[in-house]
Every structure is written in structure tokens, then in C-alpha cells.
Short mmCIF file of C-alpha atoms and ligand atoms in Angstrom, two decimals:
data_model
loop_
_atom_site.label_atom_id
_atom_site.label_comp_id
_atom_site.label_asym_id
_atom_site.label_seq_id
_atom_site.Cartn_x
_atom_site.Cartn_y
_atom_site.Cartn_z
CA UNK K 23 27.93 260.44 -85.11
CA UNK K 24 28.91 256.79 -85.44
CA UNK K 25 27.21 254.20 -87.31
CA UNK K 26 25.29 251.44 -85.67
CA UNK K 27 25.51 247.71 -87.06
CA UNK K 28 24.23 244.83 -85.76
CA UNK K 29 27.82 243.05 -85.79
CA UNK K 30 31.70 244.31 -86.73
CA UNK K 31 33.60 241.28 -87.95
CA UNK K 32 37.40 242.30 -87.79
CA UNK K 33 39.14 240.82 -91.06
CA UNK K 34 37.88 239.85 -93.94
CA UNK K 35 39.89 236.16 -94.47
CA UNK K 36 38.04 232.81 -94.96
CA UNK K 37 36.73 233.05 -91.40
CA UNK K 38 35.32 236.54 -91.45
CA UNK K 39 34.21 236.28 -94.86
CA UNK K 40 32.01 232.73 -94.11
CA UNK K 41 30.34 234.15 -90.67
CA UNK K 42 30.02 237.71 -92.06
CA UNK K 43 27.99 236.03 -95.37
CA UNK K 44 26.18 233.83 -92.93
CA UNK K 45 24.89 236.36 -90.34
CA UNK K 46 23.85 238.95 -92.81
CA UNK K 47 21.92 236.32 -94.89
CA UNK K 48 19.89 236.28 -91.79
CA UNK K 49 19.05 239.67 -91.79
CA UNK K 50 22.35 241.21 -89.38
CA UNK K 51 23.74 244.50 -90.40
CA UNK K 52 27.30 243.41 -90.74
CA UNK K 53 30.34 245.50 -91.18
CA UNK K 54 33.49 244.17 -91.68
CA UNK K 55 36.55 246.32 -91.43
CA UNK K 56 39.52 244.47 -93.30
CA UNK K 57 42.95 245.98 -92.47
CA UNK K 58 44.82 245.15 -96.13
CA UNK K 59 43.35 246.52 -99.25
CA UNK K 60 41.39 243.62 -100.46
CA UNK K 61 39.81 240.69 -99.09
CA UNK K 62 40.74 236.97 -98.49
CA UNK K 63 44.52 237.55 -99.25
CA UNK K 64 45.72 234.11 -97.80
CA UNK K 65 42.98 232.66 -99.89
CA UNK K 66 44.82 233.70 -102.93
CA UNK K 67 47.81 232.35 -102.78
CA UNK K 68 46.78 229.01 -100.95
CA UNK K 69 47.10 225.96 -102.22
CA UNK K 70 49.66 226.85 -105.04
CA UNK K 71 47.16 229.47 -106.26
CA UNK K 72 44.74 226.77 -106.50
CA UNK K 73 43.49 227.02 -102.73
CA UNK K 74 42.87 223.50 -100.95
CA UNK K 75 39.88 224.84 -99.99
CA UNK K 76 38.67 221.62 -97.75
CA UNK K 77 39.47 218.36 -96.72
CA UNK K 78 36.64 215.21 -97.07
CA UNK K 79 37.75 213.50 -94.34
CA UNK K 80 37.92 216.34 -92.23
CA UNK K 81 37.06 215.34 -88.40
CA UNK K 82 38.40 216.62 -85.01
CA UNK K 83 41.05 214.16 -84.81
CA UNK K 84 42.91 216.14 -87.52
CA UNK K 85 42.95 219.18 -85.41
CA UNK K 86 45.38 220.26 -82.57
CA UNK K 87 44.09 222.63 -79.26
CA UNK K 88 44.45 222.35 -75.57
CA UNK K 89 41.19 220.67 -75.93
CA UNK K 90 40.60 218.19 -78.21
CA UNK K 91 37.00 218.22 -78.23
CA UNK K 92 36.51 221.83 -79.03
CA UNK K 93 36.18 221.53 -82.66
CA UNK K 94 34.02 218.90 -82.47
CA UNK K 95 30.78 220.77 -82.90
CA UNK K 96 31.18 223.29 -85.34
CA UNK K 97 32.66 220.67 -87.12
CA UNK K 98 30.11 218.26 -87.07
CA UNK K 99 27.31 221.25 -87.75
CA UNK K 100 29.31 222.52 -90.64
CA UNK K 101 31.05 219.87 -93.04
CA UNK K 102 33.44 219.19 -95.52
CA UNK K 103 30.47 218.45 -97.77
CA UNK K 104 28.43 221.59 -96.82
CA UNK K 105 31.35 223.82 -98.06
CA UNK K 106 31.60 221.64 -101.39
CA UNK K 107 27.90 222.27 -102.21
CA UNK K 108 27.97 225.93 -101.69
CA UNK K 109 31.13 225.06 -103.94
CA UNK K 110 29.23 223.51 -107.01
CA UNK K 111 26.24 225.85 -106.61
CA UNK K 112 28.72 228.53 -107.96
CA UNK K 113 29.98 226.39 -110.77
CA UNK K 114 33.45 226.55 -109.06
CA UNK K 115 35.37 222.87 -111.26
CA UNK K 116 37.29 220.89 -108.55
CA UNK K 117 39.16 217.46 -108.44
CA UNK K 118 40.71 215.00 -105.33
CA UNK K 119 44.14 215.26 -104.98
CA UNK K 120 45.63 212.71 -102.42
CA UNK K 121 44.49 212.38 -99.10
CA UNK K 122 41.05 213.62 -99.17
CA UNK K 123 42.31 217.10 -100.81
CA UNK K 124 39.86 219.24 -102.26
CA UNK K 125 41.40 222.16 -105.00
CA UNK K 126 39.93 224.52 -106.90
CA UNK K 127 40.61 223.46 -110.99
CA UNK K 128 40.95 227.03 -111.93
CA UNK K 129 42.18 229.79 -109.26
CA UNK K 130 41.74 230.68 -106.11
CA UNK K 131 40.32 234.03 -106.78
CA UNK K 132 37.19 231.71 -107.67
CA UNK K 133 36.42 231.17 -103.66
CA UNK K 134 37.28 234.60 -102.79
CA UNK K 135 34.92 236.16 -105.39
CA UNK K 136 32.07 233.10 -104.04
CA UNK K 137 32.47 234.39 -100.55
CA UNK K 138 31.77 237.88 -101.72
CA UNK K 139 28.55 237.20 -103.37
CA UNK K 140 28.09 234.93 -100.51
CA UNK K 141 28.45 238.50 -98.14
CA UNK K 142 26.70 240.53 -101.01
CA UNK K 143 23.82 238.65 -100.63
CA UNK K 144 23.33 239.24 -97.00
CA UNK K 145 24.10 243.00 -97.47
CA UNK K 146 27.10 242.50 -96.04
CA UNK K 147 29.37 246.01 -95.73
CA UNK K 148 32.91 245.40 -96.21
CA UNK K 149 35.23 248.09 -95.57
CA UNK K 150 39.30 247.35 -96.63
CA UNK K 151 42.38 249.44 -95.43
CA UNK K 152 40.55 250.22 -92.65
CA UNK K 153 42.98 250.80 -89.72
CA UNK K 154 41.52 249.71 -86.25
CA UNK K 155 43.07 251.77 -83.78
CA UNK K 156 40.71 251.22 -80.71
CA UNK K 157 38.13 249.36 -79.20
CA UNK K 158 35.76 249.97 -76.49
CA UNK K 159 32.96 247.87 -74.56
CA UNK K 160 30.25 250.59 -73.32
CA UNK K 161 27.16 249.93 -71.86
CA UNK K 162 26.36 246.27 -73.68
CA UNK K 163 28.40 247.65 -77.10
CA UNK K 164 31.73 247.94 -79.14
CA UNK K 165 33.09 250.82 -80.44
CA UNK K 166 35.40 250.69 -82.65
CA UNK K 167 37.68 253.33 -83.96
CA UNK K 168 38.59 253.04 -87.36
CA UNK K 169 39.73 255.57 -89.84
CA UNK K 170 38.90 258.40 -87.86
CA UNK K 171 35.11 256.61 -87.59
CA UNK K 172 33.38 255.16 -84.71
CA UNK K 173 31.23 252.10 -85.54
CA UNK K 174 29.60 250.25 -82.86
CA UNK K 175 28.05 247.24 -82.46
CA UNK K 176 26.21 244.55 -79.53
CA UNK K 177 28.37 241.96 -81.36
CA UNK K 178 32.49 241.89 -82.36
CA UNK K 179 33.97 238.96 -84.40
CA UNK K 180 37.37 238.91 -83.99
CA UNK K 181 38.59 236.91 -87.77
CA UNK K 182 41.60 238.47 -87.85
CA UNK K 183 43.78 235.42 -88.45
CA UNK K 184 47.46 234.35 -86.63
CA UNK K 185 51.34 235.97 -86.63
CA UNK K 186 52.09 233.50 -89.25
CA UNK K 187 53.41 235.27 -92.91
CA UNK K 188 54.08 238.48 -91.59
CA UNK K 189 54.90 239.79 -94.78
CA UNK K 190 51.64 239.68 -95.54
CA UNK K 191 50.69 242.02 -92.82
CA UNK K 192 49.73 238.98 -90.45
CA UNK K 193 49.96 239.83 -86.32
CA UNK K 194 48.92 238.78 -83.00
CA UNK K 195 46.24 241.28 -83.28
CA UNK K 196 43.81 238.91 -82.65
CA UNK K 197 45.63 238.22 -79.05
CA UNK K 198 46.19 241.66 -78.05
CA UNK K 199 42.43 242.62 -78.26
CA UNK K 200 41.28 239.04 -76.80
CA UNK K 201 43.94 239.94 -73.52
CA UNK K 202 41.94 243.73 -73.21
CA UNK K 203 39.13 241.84 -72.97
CA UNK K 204 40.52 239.26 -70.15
CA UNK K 205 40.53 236.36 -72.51
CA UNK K 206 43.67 233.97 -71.98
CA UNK K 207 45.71 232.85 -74.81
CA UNK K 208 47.86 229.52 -75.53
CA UNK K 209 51.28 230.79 -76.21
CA UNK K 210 51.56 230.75 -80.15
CA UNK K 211 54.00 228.87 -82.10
CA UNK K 212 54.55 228.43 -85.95
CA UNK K 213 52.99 225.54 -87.40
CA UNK K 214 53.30 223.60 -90.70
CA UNK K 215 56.76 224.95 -90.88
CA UNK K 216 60.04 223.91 -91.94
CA UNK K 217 62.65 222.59 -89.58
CA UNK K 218 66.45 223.70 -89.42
CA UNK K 219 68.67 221.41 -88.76
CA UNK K 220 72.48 222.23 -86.82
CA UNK K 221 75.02 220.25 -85.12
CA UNK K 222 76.53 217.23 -86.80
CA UNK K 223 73.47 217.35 -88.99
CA UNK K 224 74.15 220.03 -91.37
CA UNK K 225 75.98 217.30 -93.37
CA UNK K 226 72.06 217.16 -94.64
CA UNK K 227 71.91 220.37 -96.19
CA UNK K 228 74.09 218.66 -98.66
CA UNK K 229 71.21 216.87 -99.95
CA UNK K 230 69.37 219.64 -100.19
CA UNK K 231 66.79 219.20 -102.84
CA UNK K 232 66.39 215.87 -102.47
CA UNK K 233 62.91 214.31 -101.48
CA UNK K 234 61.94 210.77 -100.26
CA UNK K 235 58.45 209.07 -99.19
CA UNK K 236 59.34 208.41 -95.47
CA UNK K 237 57.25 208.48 -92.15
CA UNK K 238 57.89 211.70 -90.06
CA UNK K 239 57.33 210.85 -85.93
CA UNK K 240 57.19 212.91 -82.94
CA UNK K 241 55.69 211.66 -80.09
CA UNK K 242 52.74 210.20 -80.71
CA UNK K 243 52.40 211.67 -83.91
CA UNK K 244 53.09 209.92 -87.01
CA UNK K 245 53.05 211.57 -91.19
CA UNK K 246 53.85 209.06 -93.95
CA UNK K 247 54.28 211.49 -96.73
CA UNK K 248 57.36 212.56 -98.56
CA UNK K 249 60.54 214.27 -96.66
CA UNK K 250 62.31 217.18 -98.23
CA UNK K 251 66.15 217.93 -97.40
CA UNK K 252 66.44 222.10 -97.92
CA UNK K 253 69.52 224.37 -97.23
CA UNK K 254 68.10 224.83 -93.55
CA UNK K 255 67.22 221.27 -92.70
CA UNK K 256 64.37 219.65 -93.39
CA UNK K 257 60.67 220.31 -95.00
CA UNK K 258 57.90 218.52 -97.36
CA UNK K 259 54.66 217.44 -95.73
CA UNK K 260 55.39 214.60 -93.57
CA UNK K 261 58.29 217.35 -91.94
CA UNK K 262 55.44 220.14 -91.92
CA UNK K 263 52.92 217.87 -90.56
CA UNK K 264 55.16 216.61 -87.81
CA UNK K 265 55.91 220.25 -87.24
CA UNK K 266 52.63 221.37 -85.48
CA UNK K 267 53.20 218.52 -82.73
CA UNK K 268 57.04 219.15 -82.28
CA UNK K 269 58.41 221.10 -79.19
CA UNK K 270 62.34 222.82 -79.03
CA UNK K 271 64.71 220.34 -77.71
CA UNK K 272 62.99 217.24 -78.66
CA UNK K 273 64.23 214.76 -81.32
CA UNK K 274 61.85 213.41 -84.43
CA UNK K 275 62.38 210.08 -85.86
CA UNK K 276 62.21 208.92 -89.56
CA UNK K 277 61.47 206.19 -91.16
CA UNK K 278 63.47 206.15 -94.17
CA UNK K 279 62.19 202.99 -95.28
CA UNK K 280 58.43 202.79 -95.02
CA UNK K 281 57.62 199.47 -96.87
CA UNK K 282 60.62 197.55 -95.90
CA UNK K 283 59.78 195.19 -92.97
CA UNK K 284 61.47 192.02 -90.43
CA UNK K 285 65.00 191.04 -91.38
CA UNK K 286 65.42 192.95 -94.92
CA UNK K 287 69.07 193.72 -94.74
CA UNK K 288 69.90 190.25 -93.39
CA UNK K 289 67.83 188.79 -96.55
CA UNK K 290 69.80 191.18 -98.66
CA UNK K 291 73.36 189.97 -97.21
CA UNK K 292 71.61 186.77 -98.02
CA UNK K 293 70.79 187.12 -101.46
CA UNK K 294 73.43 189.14 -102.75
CA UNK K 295 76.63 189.03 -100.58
CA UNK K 296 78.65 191.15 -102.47
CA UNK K 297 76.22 194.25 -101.86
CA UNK K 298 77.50 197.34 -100.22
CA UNK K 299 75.12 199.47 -97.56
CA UNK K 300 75.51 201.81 -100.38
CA UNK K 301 74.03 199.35 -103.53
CA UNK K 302 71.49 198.78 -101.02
CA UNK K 303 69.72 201.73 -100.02
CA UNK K 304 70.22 203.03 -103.74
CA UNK K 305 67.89 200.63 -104.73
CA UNK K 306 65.55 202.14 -101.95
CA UNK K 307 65.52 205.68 -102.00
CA UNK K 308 67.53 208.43 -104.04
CA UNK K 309 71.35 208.10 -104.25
CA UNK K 310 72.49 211.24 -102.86
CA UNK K 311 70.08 210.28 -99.63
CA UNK K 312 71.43 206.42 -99.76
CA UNK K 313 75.21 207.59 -99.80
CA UNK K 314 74.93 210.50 -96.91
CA UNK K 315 73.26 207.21 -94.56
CA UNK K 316 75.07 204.40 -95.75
CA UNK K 317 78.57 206.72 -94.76
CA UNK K 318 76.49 207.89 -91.57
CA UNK K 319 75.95 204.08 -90.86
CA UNK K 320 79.59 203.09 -90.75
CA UNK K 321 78.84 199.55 -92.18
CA UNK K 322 82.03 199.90 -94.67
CA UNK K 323 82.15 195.84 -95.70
CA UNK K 324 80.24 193.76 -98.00
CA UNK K 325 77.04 192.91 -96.58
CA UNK K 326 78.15 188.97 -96.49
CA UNK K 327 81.46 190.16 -94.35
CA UNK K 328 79.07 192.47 -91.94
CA UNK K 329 78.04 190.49 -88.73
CA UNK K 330 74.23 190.04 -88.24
CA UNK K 331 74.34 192.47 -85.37
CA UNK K 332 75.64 195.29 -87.10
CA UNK K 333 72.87 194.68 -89.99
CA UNK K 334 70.39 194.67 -87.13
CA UNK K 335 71.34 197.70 -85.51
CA UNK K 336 71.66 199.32 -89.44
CA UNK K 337 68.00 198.08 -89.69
CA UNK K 338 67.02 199.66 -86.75
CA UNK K 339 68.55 203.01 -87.18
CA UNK K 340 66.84 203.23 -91.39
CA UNK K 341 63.36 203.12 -88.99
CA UNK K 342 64.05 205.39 -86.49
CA UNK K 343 66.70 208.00 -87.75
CA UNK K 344 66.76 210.20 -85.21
CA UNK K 345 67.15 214.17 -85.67
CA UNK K 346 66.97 216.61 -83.07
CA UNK K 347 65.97 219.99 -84.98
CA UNK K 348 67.70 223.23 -84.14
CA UNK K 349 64.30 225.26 -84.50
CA UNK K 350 62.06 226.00 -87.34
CA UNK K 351 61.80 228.82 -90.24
CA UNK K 352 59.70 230.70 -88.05
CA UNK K 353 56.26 232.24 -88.77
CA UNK K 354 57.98 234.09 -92.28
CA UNK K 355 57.48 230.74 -93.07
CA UNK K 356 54.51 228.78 -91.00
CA UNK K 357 51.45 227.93 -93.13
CA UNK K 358 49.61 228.51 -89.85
CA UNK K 359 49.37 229.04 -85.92
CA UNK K 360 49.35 226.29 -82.83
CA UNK K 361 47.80 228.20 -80.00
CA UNK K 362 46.04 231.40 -79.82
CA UNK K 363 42.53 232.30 -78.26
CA UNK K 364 42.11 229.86 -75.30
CA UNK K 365 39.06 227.78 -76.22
CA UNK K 366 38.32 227.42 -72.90
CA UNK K 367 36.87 230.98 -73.06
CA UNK K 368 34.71 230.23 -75.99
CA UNK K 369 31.57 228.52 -76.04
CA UNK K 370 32.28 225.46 -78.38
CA UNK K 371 28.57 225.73 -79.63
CA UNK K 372 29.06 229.75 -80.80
CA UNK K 373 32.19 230.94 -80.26
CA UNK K 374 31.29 233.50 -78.08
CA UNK K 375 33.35 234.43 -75.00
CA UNK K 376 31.77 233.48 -71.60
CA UNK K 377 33.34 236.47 -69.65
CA UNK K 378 32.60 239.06 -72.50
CA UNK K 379 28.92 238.49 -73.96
CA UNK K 380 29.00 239.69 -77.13
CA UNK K 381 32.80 239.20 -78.28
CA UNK K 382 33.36 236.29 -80.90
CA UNK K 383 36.52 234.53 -81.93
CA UNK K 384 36.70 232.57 -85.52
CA UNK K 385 39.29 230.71 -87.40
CA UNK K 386 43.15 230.97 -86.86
CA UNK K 387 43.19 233.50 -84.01
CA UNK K 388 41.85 230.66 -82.11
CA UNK K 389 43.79 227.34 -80.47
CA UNK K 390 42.63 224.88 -83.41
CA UNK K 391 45.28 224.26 -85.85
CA UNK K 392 44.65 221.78 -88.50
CA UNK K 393 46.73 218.85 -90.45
CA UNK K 394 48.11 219.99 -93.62
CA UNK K 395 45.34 219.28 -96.79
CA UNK K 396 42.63 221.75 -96.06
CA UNK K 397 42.16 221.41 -92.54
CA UNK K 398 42.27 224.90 -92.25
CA UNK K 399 40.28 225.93 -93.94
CA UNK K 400 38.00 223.61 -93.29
CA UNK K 401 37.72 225.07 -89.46
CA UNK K 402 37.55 228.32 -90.47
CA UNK K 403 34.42 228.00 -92.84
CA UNK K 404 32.88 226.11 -89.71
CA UNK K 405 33.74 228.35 -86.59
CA UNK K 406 32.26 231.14 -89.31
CA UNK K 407 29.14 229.41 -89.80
CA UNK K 408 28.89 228.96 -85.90
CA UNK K 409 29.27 231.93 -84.88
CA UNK K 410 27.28 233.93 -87.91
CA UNK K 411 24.45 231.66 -87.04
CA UNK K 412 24.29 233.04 -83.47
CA UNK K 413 24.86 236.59 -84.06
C1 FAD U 516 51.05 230.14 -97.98
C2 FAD U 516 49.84 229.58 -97.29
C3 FAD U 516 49.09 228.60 -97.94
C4 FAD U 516 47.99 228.03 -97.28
N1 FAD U 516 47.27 227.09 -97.95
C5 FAD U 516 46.21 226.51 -97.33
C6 FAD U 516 45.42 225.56 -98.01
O1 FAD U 516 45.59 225.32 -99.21
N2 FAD U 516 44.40 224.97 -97.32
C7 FAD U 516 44.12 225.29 -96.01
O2 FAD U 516 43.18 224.72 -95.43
N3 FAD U 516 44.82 226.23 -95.37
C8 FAD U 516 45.86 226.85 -95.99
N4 FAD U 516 46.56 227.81 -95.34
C9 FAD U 516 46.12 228.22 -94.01
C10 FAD U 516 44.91 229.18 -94.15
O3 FAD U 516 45.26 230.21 -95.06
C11 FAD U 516 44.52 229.79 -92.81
O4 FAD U 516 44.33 228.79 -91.86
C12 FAD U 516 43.21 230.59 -92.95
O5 FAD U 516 43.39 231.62 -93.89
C13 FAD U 516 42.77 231.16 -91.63
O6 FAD U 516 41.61 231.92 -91.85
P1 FAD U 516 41.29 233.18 -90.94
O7 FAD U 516 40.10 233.82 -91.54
O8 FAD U 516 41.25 232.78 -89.52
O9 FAD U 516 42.56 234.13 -91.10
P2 FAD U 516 43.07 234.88 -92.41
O10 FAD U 516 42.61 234.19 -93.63
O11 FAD U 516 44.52 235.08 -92.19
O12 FAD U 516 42.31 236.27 -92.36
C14 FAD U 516 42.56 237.25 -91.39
C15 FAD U 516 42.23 238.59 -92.00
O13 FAD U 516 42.28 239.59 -90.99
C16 FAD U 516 42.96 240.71 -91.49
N5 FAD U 516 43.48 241.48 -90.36
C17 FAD U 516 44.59 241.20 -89.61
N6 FAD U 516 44.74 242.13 -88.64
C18 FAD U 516 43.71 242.99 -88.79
C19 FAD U 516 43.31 244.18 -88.08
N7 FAD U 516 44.02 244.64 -87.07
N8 FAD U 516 42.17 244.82 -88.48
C20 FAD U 516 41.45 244.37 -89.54
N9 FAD U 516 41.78 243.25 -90.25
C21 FAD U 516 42.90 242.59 -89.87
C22 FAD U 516 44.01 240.14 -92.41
O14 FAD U 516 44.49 241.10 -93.34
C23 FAD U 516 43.24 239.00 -93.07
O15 FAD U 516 42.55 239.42 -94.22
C24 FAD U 516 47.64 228.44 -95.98
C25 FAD U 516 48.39 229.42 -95.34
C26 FAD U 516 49.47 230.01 -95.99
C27 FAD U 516 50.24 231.08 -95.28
#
């Protein structure tokens, strides 16, 4: 016989976790069926173990999706500062790290085991290593197969995350069962992910190791945060950040010098004529950086023997180095998804599918991909709350 719930949330990550807790403390029988053995996995190991579990300044202009204004309600219903009082009313000790960063002081585990209690509260059932291996809409409800159990339901939330850290069991589950269901998807790509670098570039992976505080651009997107050089190419969070925005074939430019502004190297030549590019940009940045551009520059002389021009066009290049990645790490390495569930098949308001009444889509599996700092997360506690409270 199978077993009737009110709603069957599919994975138990931050998402499923936060709208599972939230419909059941209204009085849903919830199931959730988690594929891995135990809950909130990518919790875990976010955030260094310590799991940047929100952002303060968290707003829809630090989210990418085919539509911008998407996020914007379930944002504005559910806030940074929501999350951080459910947060203290457990006792969980945080701090501020740069940028509006909100960590956890102890572990991770501490918002995994508050979401929990959140779900045990509402009589929440959660089932783990339970292997979904079909789904059918009859007559007004889902059946799911799982285990060699049918469950069924009026209401499916699909929480089941994006492709990104395979290894940890991640897949485009969440696309395949939105496509039976005639839901459209934005071509996924890996996000907050490192860049490789080929070509004449490689010379880089020299450096590798090395990090600088530079400003990352790609189109109209712009990250002043530090720059790391790797064995592959490039990484750190202004190159993660400017990662989500970049497309194959198009060129990034840094910044390598941030605070220097007008004329510098001309007042340098000035100053001290006897300067090499080399002495310079030494005194700016780390050596090993400052002697792979200064040779990349070709400005060979003195500074007082190099013409004006040449300085210039030196200056010029330091602002807008220009590097035209061969690809990124993939998703074995992408913090998260761009793309996924087309949002223009949700309802904004509950995320419930306008084709398919009844079918929900939370969190990652959806196209809303956040900035780097607890973005993230940040969406997924709200597109939880959303659609929990309209179960
Ligand atoms: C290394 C790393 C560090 C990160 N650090 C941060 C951070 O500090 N701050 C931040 O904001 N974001 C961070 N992120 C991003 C953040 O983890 C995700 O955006 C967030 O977890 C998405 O939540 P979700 O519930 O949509 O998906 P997930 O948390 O991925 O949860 C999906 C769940 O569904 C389960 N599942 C998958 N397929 C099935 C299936 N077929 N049946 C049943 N269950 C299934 C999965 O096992 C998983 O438990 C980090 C990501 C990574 C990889």
C-alpha cells in the first residue's frame, strides 16, 4: 500500500531542509527522501567547515538568472536577518568576516543539527539513502518510487541541488525530473570555479601560489578581491566571482594595480629615474608577480630612459591585463551552478510550476546563482521558506 503525505521534498540540503522544517511546522505531513546517507552534506564542509551560512547585505543584485527580478521576492520575504535570528535562538556563536560574511564560530555541523530540530519540530519524516527511481503524476498526485516503496503526495519539492561536486554524489537530477514534467531548463554551467589558463599564458602557472588584491572584470562585471595564480591558471575570489559571469572564448581583464591612479609610472620615472619596471611593481605587488609582468611588459630601460608613451601604454596594460581563459576546472570543482530550472516556469511568489500544479523547485536546481560570501545560501533558506509556506 503506499503511504500518503501531504508533501515529498526530494533532498535533504539547505533548501529541502528550510521548506521541509517550514511546511511541517504548519501542520504538512512532510517526507523527505535524501539520496546520500545523511543530511545537509554540502553544509558540512562549506565555508572551510565553518559554513558562511548568509550574507547581510544580501539583495537581488548579488544574484545571477535569466531574470533578474526573480529572486526578488523570496528574498525580500525571507532575509539575511530572519536566518540570523533563527541562528541566535539556537545559541549557534557567529562573527563578520569581510564583506558582509556571516560564519558559524564553531562548525558547521551546528546549522545542520539546527535545521533538524527545525524539521523535528514540524514532524518532519526524513528518510536518507533512499534511492528515487520513479516518479509519477496521477490523478492530482506524485508517486514516487523509492526503495521498493511508493509514497505519494498532492505536493513534490524538488531540493535536490546542481551537477556541481560530483564526488559528492551531486547530478542534474533536478533537470531530468523538471524536463518529464515539461519544465525548460537554462543550460547549466559551473560557477564560482577556477579558470585554466593555455596559450602564451601558461608562463603564469609559474607563479603559481602566488596571490595579489586586484580587480577581476568581465563584461560588466567587476570583483576587487584578491587573485590567485594555481598550476591551472587562475583562482581566489575576485577569479571565482568573475567566473559565474564569464562565457568560453571571451577575455577577462585585471587590474593589477587597484589603488594606483593618473600618471603613476610617469611620477615614478620622475622621482626616481634610475628605477627599473621591475623595482617598480615590486614595491606594488609580490615579486614573483612583478618580475613575470615587468618581462611581459618589455620596458627593459630605466624608467628615466623609457619614453612617456611606452610608460603610458605600461600603465594602461597594469589596469587592464587581459587574459583569455582556456576553460574552467569544471563542476569537480564549481562551488555552485549558473542555470538550471527556468524561472520562468516558477511562480516567483511560491515556487511552484505554472504548467504542473503541485511540483516545486528550491535552491540550486533553480537559475539563481549567487556572489561568493553566502549568497547561496542565503537563496536557498528563502526559496525554502517560500515554497514551505505555500505547501
Ligand atoms: C565546497 C563548497 C563550499 C560552499 N560553501 C558555501 C558557503 O560557505 N556559503 C554559501 O552560501 N554557499 C556555499 N556553497 C554553495 C551551497 O553549498 C549551495 O548553494 C547550497 O548547498 C544549495 O542548496 P540546495 O539545497 O539547493 O542543494 P544541496 O545543498 O546540494 O542539497 C541537495 C540535496 O539533494 C540530494 N539529492 C541529490 N540527488 C538526489 C536524488 N536523486 N534523490 C534524493 N536526494 C537527492 C543531495 O544528496 C543533497 O543532500 C558551497 C558549495 C561547495 C561545493
Amino acid at each position: 500500500m503506499p503511504e500518503n503525505y501531504d508533501a515529498i521534498i526530494l533532498g535533504a540540503g539547505a533548501a529541502g531542509l528550510m521548506c521541509a522544517a517550514r511546511a511541517g511546522q504548519q501542520g504538512k505531513r512532510v517526507l523527505v527522501l535524501e539520496k546520500a546517507e545523511k543530511p545537509g552534506k554540502k553544509i558540512l564542509i562549506s565555508g572551510g567547515g565553518r559554513c558562511n551560512f548568509t550574507n547581510i547585505g544580501a539583495g537581488p543584485a548579488n544574484y545571477l538568472s535569466s531574470n533578474p527580478h526573480f529572486a526578488k521576492s523570496a528574498l525580500a520575504r525571507y532575509t539575511p536577518r530572519d536566518f540570523l535570528e533563527l541562528v541566535e535562538s539556537y545559541g549557534i556563536g557567529w562573527h563578520e568576516k569581510t564583506l558582509g560574511q556571516l560564519f558559524c564560530d564553531g562548525s558547521s555541523k551546528q546549522i545542520v543539527e539546527m535545521l533538524l530540530e527545525e524539521c523535528a519540530k514540524g514532524d518532519v519524516e526524513l528518510r536518507c539513502n533512499a534511492d528515487v527511481t520513479a516518479i509519477e503524476l496521477e490523478e492530482g498526485r506524485f508517486a514516487v518510487m523509492t526503495s521498493g516503496q511508493i509514497v505519494t503526495a498532492p505536493s513534490l519539492v524538488i531540493a535536490t541541488g546542481g551537477p556541481s561536486i560530483p564526488k559528492m554524489g551531486a547530478t542534474g537530477f533536478a533537470y531530468d525530473l523538471a524536463r518529464q514534467f515539461g519544465l525548460k531548463v537554462v543550460e547549466p554551467r559551473p560557477a564560482l570555479v577556477p579558470l585554466t589558463l593555455g596559450g602564451e599564458e601558461v608562463l603564469f602557472r609559474e607563479i603559481s601560489g602566488v596571490s595579489a588584491p586586484v580587480v577581476a572584470n568581465a563584461g560588466k562585471a567587476s570583483f576587487p578581491e584578491a587573485a590567485l595564480f594555481t598550476h591551472r591558471g587562475l583562482s581566489g575570489p575576485s577569479i571565482l566571482q568573475i567566473s559565474s559571469y564569464w562565457k568560453p572564448g571571451e577575455a577577462i581583464a585585471i587590474d593589477f594595480l587597484p589603488d594606483a591612479g593618473g600618471d603613476w609610472l610617469l611620477g615614478a620615472k620622475r622621482d626616481n629615474p634610475r628605477a627599473t619596471m621591475r623595482s617598480v611593481l615590486r614595491d606594488a605587488m609580490p615579486d614573483r608577480l612583478a618580475d613575470i609582468l615587468a618581462e611581459k611588459l618589455g620596458v627593459e630601460t630605466e624608467l628615466g630612459n623609457a619614453s612617456d608613451k611606452a610608460l603610458r601604454r605600461a600603465q594602461e596594460q597594469l589596469k587592464r591585463w587581459s587574459f583569455r581563459p582556456s576553460g574552467t576546472e569544471g563542476f569537480a570543482k564549481a562551488e555552485v551552478t549558473v542555470g538550471g530550472i527556468a524561472t520562468t516556469e516558477l511562480s516567483s511568489k511560491t515556487m511552484e510550476a505554472k504548467k504542473t500544479p503541485g511540483l516545486y523547485a528550491i535552491g540550486e536546481a533553480v537559475d539563481v546563482t549567487g556572489w561568493l560570501g553566502g549568497y547561496n545560501f542565503q537563496w536557498a533558506w528563502a526559496s525554502g521558506v517560500a515554497a514551505g509556506e505555500a505547501l
